[in-house]
XYZ file of C-alpha atoms in Angstrom:
423
model
C 67.014 83.486 80.873
C 69.642 83.403 78.342
C 70.626 86.928 77.106
C 69.536 86.579 73.464
C 66.346 85.052 74.179
C 65.538 87.910 77.011
C 66.193 90.796 74.487
C 63.082 90.743 72.822
C 61.268 91.351 76.015
C 63.854 93.430 77.475
C 62.645 96.734 76.125
C 59.070 96.043 77.709
C 60.401 95.326 80.909
C 62.566 98.516 81.137
C 59.479 100.806 80.620
C 58.717 102.767 83.723
C 55.764 101.802 85.762
C 53.880 103.579 88.643
C 55.539 103.188 91.943
C 52.276 101.961 93.427
C 52.721 98.619 91.335
C 56.179 97.838 93.032
C 55.897 95.246 95.683
C 59.410 93.752 95.941
C 62.837 95.713 97.555
C 66.001 96.346 95.557
C 68.664 93.897 95.717
C 71.693 95.813 97.494
C 74.153 93.724 95.571
C 72.674 94.528 92.200
C 72.240 97.990 92.929
C 75.858 98.503 94.062
C 77.098 96.684 91.026
C 74.832 99.053 88.887
C 76.326 102.090 90.825
C 79.827 100.913 90.371
C 79.355 100.219 86.711
C 78.057 103.764 86.153
C 80.992 105.391 87.666
C 83.384 103.064 85.500
C 81.463 104.426 82.546
C 82.042 108.073 83.578
C 85.674 107.170 84.401
C 85.976 106.000 80.781
C 84.188 109.113 79.319
C 86.033 111.993 81.165
C 89.457 111.223 82.298
C 89.887 108.321 80.026
C 88.679 110.289 76.720
C 89.888 113.572 78.027
C 93.527 112.250 77.987
C 93.281 110.463 74.688
C 91.757 113.283 72.852
C 94.318 115.717 74.303
C 97.456 113.452 73.618
C 96.225 113.174 69.789
C 95.657 116.797 69.418
C 98.070 119.631 68.159
C 100.321 120.551 71.107
C 98.541 124.016 71.120
C 94.995 122.190 71.317
C 95.660 119.722 74.199
C 93.948 121.786 76.894
C 91.316 122.926 74.549
C 90.437 119.265 73.592
C 90.186 118.404 77.209
C 88.089 121.256 78.093
C 85.786 120.444 75.340
C 85.038 116.972 76.346
C 84.695 118.030 79.958
C 82.188 120.621 78.897
C 80.202 118.225 76.613
C 80.058 115.569 79.303
C 78.914 118.468 81.767
C 76.111 119.559 79.553
C 74.994 116.255 78.612
C 74.717 115.090 82.060
C 72.497 118.001 83.037
C 70.421 117.577 79.861
C 69.848 114.036 80.858
C 68.401 114.919 84.155
C 66.325 117.595 82.703
C 64.750 115.747 79.769
C 67.072 113.203 78.052
C 66.219 110.357 80.328
C 62.455 110.923 80.072
C 62.700 111.160 76.183
C 64.540 108.227 76.102
C 62.836 105.932 78.624
C 59.477 107.172 79.880
C 56.390 105.719 78.286
C 55.573 107.135 74.934
C 55.280 106.390 71.274
C 57.545 104.001 69.343
C 59.475 107.037 68.405
C 60.023 108.997 71.379
C 59.531 108.797 75.282
C 57.054 110.833 76.974
C 57.373 113.550 79.734
C 56.498 111.623 82.889
C 60.319 111.700 84.101
C 61.259 115.458 83.246
C 63.559 116.562 85.858
C 63.534 112.783 87.110
C 60.145 113.212 88.489
C 58.201 109.762 89.464
C 61.077 107.585 89.440
C 59.939 104.315 90.913
C 61.430 102.812 94.051
C 62.102 99.587 91.906
C 62.533 99.574 88.132
C 59.885 97.155 86.833
C 61.238 93.727 85.834
C 64.679 94.498 87.514
C 66.008 94.270 90.935
C 67.552 97.832 91.261
C 65.856 101.081 92.062
C 65.054 103.411 89.043
C 67.514 106.009 90.372
C 70.455 103.699 89.726
C 69.161 102.698 86.233
C 69.009 106.366 85.484
C 72.598 106.851 86.654
C 73.833 103.980 84.689
C 72.216 105.153 81.480
C 73.599 108.645 82.119
C 76.880 107.124 81.766
C 76.132 105.956 78.094
C 74.938 109.426 77.176
C 77.971 111.284 78.458
C 80.296 108.687 76.797
C 78.802 108.828 73.516
C 78.842 112.789 73.460
C 82.287 112.756 74.576
C 83.473 110.414 71.831
C 81.619 112.147 69.222
C 83.283 115.780 70.040
C 86.776 114.287 70.024
C 86.725 114.336 66.073
C 86.867 118.274 66.116
C 89.226 118.644 69.089
C 90.959 122.075 68.821
C 88.785 123.464 65.948
C 85.478 123.965 67.774
C 84.977 127.065 70.290
C 84.226 125.913 73.766
C 80.851 127.884 73.923
C 79.828 126.198 70.727
C 80.426 122.810 72.219
C 78.498 123.741 75.270
C 75.458 124.597 73.255
C 75.871 121.799 70.828
C 76.172 119.037 73.180
C 72.631 119.198 75.024
C 71.090 119.742 71.751
C 72.562 116.883 70.223
C 71.489 114.783 73.258
C 67.963 115.644 72.879
C 67.850 115.336 68.850
C 70.201 112.330 68.346
C 71.109 110.349 71.220
C 67.589 110.163 73.192
C 65.714 109.430 70.265
C 67.936 106.545 69.103
C 68.196 105.246 72.712
C 64.352 105.085 72.772
C 64.306 103.161 69.428
C 66.554 100.563 70.697
C 66.404 100.330 74.432
C 63.286 102.137 75.412
C 60.596 99.728 73.610
C 60.923 101.739 70.309
C 60.402 100.563 66.789
C 63.700 99.167 66.178
C 63.464 97.033 69.135
C 60.227 95.770 68.173
C 61.638 95.262 64.616
C 64.210 92.651 66.195
C 67.263 94.712 66.172
C 69.619 93.817 69.160
C 72.420 95.753 70.982
C 73.268 94.362 74.397
C 75.569 97.217 75.586
C 75.937 99.851 73.079
C 77.533 98.599 69.771
C 74.896 100.682 67.816
C 73.451 103.059 70.426
C 76.919 104.333 71.452
C 79.721 103.370 69.230
C 77.912 103.552 65.721
C 76.022 106.679 66.981
C 78.916 108.392 68.039
C 81.048 107.500 65.352
C 78.706 108.803 62.555
C 78.185 111.737 64.693
C 81.829 112.299 64.635
C 81.977 111.857 60.863
C 79.334 114.555 60.539
C 81.068 116.868 62.834
C 84.368 116.573 61.013
C 82.829 117.179 57.640
C 81.053 120.254 59.292
C 83.934 121.821 60.783
C 86.353 121.115 57.938
C 90.239 120.645 58.322
C 92.497 122.925 60.485
C 93.950 126.111 58.803
C 97.238 125.582 60.108
C 99.496 122.883 58.688
C 100.898 121.522 61.845
C 100.253 117.892 62.671
C 98.474 116.427 65.969
C 99.533 113.630 68.114
C 101.747 115.835 70.402
C 101.822 113.473 73.379
C 101.222 109.857 72.542
C 101.750 108.804 76.076
C 98.666 110.553 77.136
C 97.031 109.194 74.329
C 97.957 105.590 75.264
C 97.197 106.285 78.950
C 93.716 107.646 78.124
C 93.007 104.757 75.855
C 94.071 102.044 78.306
C 91.796 103.735 80.922
C 88.917 103.858 78.460
C 89.449 100.115 77.638
C 89.549 98.973 81.201
C 86.594 101.325 82.521
C 84.418 100.291 79.732
C 84.102 96.863 81.493
C 81.286 98.804 83.286
C 79.203 99.153 80.103
C 79.050 95.440 79.178
C 78.990 94.345 82.890
C 76.463 96.897 83.968
C 74.138 95.870 81.062
C 73.622 92.382 82.648
C 71.475 94.393 84.977
C 72.954 92.690 88.144
C 76.051 90.957 89.407
C 75.430 87.715 87.558
C 77.217 85.160 85.409
C 76.047 87.009 82.480
C 78.123 90.192 83.638
C 81.105 88.173 84.199
C 80.898 86.698 80.789
C 80.358 90.022 79.173
C 83.371 91.428 80.854
C 85.544 88.402 79.799
C 84.482 88.501 76.189
C 85.238 92.216 76.184
C 88.868 91.601 77.071
C 89.052 88.698 74.462
C 87.822 90.894 71.656
C 89.947 93.963 72.654
C 93.042 92.023 72.893
C 92.557 90.243 69.773
C 91.812 93.564 68.047
C 94.884 95.129 69.340
C 97.224 92.607 67.700
C 95.007 92.512 64.692
C 95.461 96.221 64.265
C 99.321 95.873 64.676
C 99.283 93.141 62.236
C 97.526 95.199 59.558
C 99.929 98.054 60.157
C 102.999 95.751 59.429
C 101.296 94.259 56.281
C 100.642 97.875 54.994
C 104.316 98.402 55.291
C 103.907 100.820 58.466
C 105.285 100.652 62.041
C 103.068 98.806 64.458
C 102.524 102.031 66.340
C 101.864 102.118 69.990
C 98.780 104.224 69.576
C 97.586 101.852 67.096
C 97.629 98.980 69.623
C 95.099 101.172 71.755
C 92.893 102.037 68.742
C 92.681 98.555 67.877
C 91.652 97.480 71.323
C 88.916 100.256 71.409
C 87.653 99.075 67.983
C 87.372 95.575 69.538
C 85.407 96.708 72.423
C 83.202 98.759 70.148
C 82.528 95.639 68.156
C 81.996 93.322 70.901
C 79.503 95.644 72.852
C 76.456 94.488 70.808
C 76.962 90.905 71.821
C 79.117 90.639 74.904
C 76.976 88.387 76.913
C 75.615 86.409 73.993
C 78.851 84.853 72.320
C 81.379 82.305 72.991
C 85.050 82.885 73.775
C 86.126 82.004 70.147
C 83.399 84.378 68.803
C 84.472 87.262 70.630
C 87.944 86.871 69.734
C 87.163 86.703 65.855
C 84.602 89.661 66.428
C 87.308 91.721 67.660
C 89.879 90.754 65.130
C 87.430 91.377 62.125
C 86.426 94.866 63.711
C 90.263 95.953 63.925
C 90.965 94.935 60.340
C 87.897 96.825 58.906
C 88.484 99.755 61.264
C 92.255 99.817 60.448
C 91.621 99.972 56.648
C 88.787 102.257 57.239
C 90.920 104.764 58.989
C 93.399 105.054 56.211
C 90.684 105.657 53.679
C 88.923 108.269 55.856
C 92.122 110.214 56.735
C 92.184 111.225 53.001
C 88.986 113.192 53.126
C 88.283 114.165 56.805
C 90.621 115.332 59.871
C 89.758 112.893 62.694
C 93.234 112.355 64.627
C 91.725 109.670 66.925
C 90.090 107.912 64.109
C 86.749 108.116 65.969
C 84.685 107.379 62.892
C 86.736 104.353 61.926
C 87.309 103.026 65.576
C 83.968 103.652 66.916
C 81.848 103.668 64.081
C 83.037 101.016 61.678
C 84.149 98.899 64.763
C 80.424 99.037 66.249
C 78.988 98.575 62.700
C 81.292 95.440 62.354
C 80.042 93.849 65.621
C 76.462 94.421 65.165
C 76.334 92.889 62.006
C 78.288 89.730 63.054
C 76.054 89.361 66.169
C 73.573 87.199 64.264
C 76.503 84.717 63.288
C 78.263 84.467 66.278
C 74.976 84.103 68.502
C 74.610 80.468 66.823
C 75.135 77.728 69.120
C 77.249 76.167 66.621
C 79.702 78.847 66.971
C 79.462 78.979 70.826
C 76.714 81.450 71.192
C 73.465 81.227 73.259
C 71.095 81.005 70.263
C 67.963 82.808 69.201
C 64.451 82.582 70.579
C 61.939 79.925 68.917
C 60.687 81.657 65.531
C 63.909 83.782 65.156
C 66.264 82.879 62.446
C 69.678 84.125 61.869
C 68.537 85.573 58.460
C 65.942 87.635 59.998
C 68.337 88.924 62.689
C 70.649 90.061 60.244
C 68.179 91.876 58.175
C 66.846 93.463 61.521
C 70.398 94.418 62.438
C 71.242 95.797 58.791
C 68.073 98.019 59.224
C 68.875 99.203 62.666
C 72.518 99.807 61.622
C 71.591 101.971 58.661
C 68.861 104.075 60.395
C 71.154 104.895 63.324
C 73.949 105.727 60.989
C 71.742 108.057 58.917
C 70.034 109.779 61.802
C 73.428 110.051 63.600
C 74.823 111.995 60.478
C 71.834 114.090 59.642
C 70.588 114.788 63.159
C 74.288 115.770 64.143
C 74.363 118.012 61.166
C 71.392 119.684 61.830
C 72.301 120.200 65.462
C 75.575 121.672 64.517
C 74.217 124.247 61.940
C 71.535 125.317 64.276
C 74.016 126.140 66.923
C 76.442 127.667 64.359
C 73.734 130.263 63.604
C 73.852 131.584 67.163
C 77.698 130.481 68.144
C 80.420 130.409 65.446
C 81.902 126.848 65.421
C 85.342 127.851 64.222
C 87.591 130.458 65.871
C 89.189 133.314 63.667
C 92.359 132.321 61.547
C 94.565 134.366 64.082
C 92.936 132.605 67.015
C 93.502 129.114 65.525
C 97.162 130.058 64.692
C 97.523 131.360 68.334
C 95.897 127.997 69.481
C 92.870 127.581 71.534
C 94.706 126.819 74.512
C 96.099 130.402 74.919
C 93.121 132.251 73.260
C 90.270 130.555 75.123
C 91.596 129.525 78.262
C 94.845 131.695 79.011
C 96.974 128.451 79.527
C 99.129 126.141 77.881
C 99.564 122.357 78.515
C 103.193 122.243 78.870
C 105.346 124.886 80.531
C 108.986 124.272 80.188
C 110.296 127.373 82.044
């Protein structure tokens, strides 16, 4: 079944079923593929984003940025096992999953409609949760207390990520409306990008005047690791080692390469240097954009989606830097990049442009309307839900350190260490 045609029924297939109803055995090849893709996702989230966030932070904030990303990932991972998966994927209402899989209870030997055990599906989806949270907290690297991040991240998972995941991928109301997201353009990148915007607005600007970006080599290495490892996201959402998985990964690289060059071109047209970090920012904007449609568009479509996302993200980053402090351009790269890809999906899925086409009765106009509604809803809930979670936690644990602690640097104050020792 072609990917676009399968999407309207995918949510129903993913709903958990009683173990007694399973009669087939898991396919070892597909199961191994899903586990490998899950590990690639975690590789992108933890070492990849840790290096990127650290390199783009102030020299006295590098270790703190890495620690915050790690702690966010760890607490989200635990929250996913406790309740996140159940709220996202267990049978429930159109708005939220139920409690049948709390503490990962009642997992089926074989996920209904798939060829893998439900435990492998849980692991794969956990990678997306950790990835989205690690992206979002990068917007406040060096400004937030470690304890605040540890309390905020699991609350954000339950309040923001799990409901949106259920709406799109768990059979919720946005999926029933017809909104489509193959591998996280909306559920991961738009959600994380607009969550990062909310965090940057709540946290405010740094109190000191020193700029960030102290180790661009680290940022480039982390960005490249994120780029390559993100193949696990689009390849894994084929839900097996299939032609769709290979097609999705090919389109990921086509979009990212076109976007990387597009970002550099806009830099030059604006009279700036074609920065090395910009090349990676462009590539990440491209992969954020293609995530929504990676297995559903043609080669040329993937390249054009990546190029369009890079242009919009680069221009958006310039405007955003005037009113928020976001050294990694998370809002522009992930939020605007993912939004661009989600809105371009109905156009480039058309067979005329090399896509797989729509199911009978679905038009490009209706699909575009559903995509726009999904984008607006997810962006608004990410903004509002993240702000609510941030303010709730701030009542118990202050978000910002004292002025003196920020002047001394969170590396020394919170961790008693420094990123670089030149003695």
